[in-house]
Amino acid sequence: MTVKIYHNPRCSKSRQTLQILVESGAEHEVVLYLQEPPAAGSILRIAEYLQTPVASLLRSGESAVKDATDLPDLNNDEALAAWLHENPIAIERPIVVDSETGKAVIGRPPENVRELLGK
């Protein structure tokens, strides 16, 4: 199993989640999502894997969200996913995805990743 972590190295929770992946020996791919924002379709898929609306991936306390004048309706998953692609700083972090099983977790707290790994 290879998992993908949407990682922000400046975030302590993201660093801790990555450390758990490394220590567990799990094969993983690191996506620096601020530099390589996930496509809107990928964001929709992540929300599906999390079994949650796209709005739950929004960092509501982030100034990019609080100050946004172009934030779409939070009930419009497609529009919000497109907005998040354009504003990746507003994406909750870290997110760890196992596309083989169609599951994902948000690493808040970082220990959530153990559920995905089955450990």
XYZ file of C-alpha atoms in Angstrom, residues 12-70:
59
model
C 3.513 20.828 13.046
C 0.547 18.440 12.674
C 1.586 17.719 9.107
C 5.176 17.043 10.172
C 3.984 14.769 12.986
C 1.698 12.842 10.634
C 4.535 12.387 8.139
C 6.764 11.154 10.960
C 4.183 8.493 11.865
C 4.137 7.361 8.228
C 7.930 7.171 8.147
C 8.189 5.328 11.478
C 5.498 2.845 10.448
C 7.442 1.978 7.314
C 4.429 2.774 5.133
C 5.213 3.552 1.540
C 4.143 7.110 0.964
C 4.217 9.916 -1.534
C 4.551 13.461 -0.251
C 2.561 16.099 -2.111
C 3.568 19.640 -1.244
C 0.070 20.849 -1.977
C 0.879 24.543 -1.655
C 3.287 24.140 -4.583
C 1.249 21.482 -6.424
C -2.410 22.211 -5.614
C -4.663 19.208 -6.138
C -7.070 19.501 -9.048
C -10.708 20.139 -8.231
C -11.505 16.542 -9.195
C -8.912 15.261 -6.727
C -10.402 17.427 -3.984
C -13.848 16.000 -4.729
C -12.411 12.464 -4.582
C -10.683 13.198 -1.267
C -13.966 14.438 0.194
C -15.633 11.267 -1.073
C -12.939 9.119 0.552
C -13.450 11.052 3.791
C -17.229 10.620 3.409
C -17.728 14.314 4.018
C -18.707 17.428 2.082
C -15.923 19.494 0.530
C -16.695 22.283 3.015
C -15.189 20.128 5.785
C -11.814 20.429 4.020
C -11.891 24.183 4.505
C -9.658 25.780 7.135
C -12.295 28.250 8.251
C -9.893 30.112 10.550
C -7.457 30.793 7.718
C -7.342 34.434 6.624
C -7.652 33.298 2.991
C -11.108 32.006 3.944
C -12.151 34.715 6.403
C -11.172 37.500 4.007
C -12.332 35.826 0.783
C -14.747 37.809 -1.325
C -15.090 35.055 -3.910
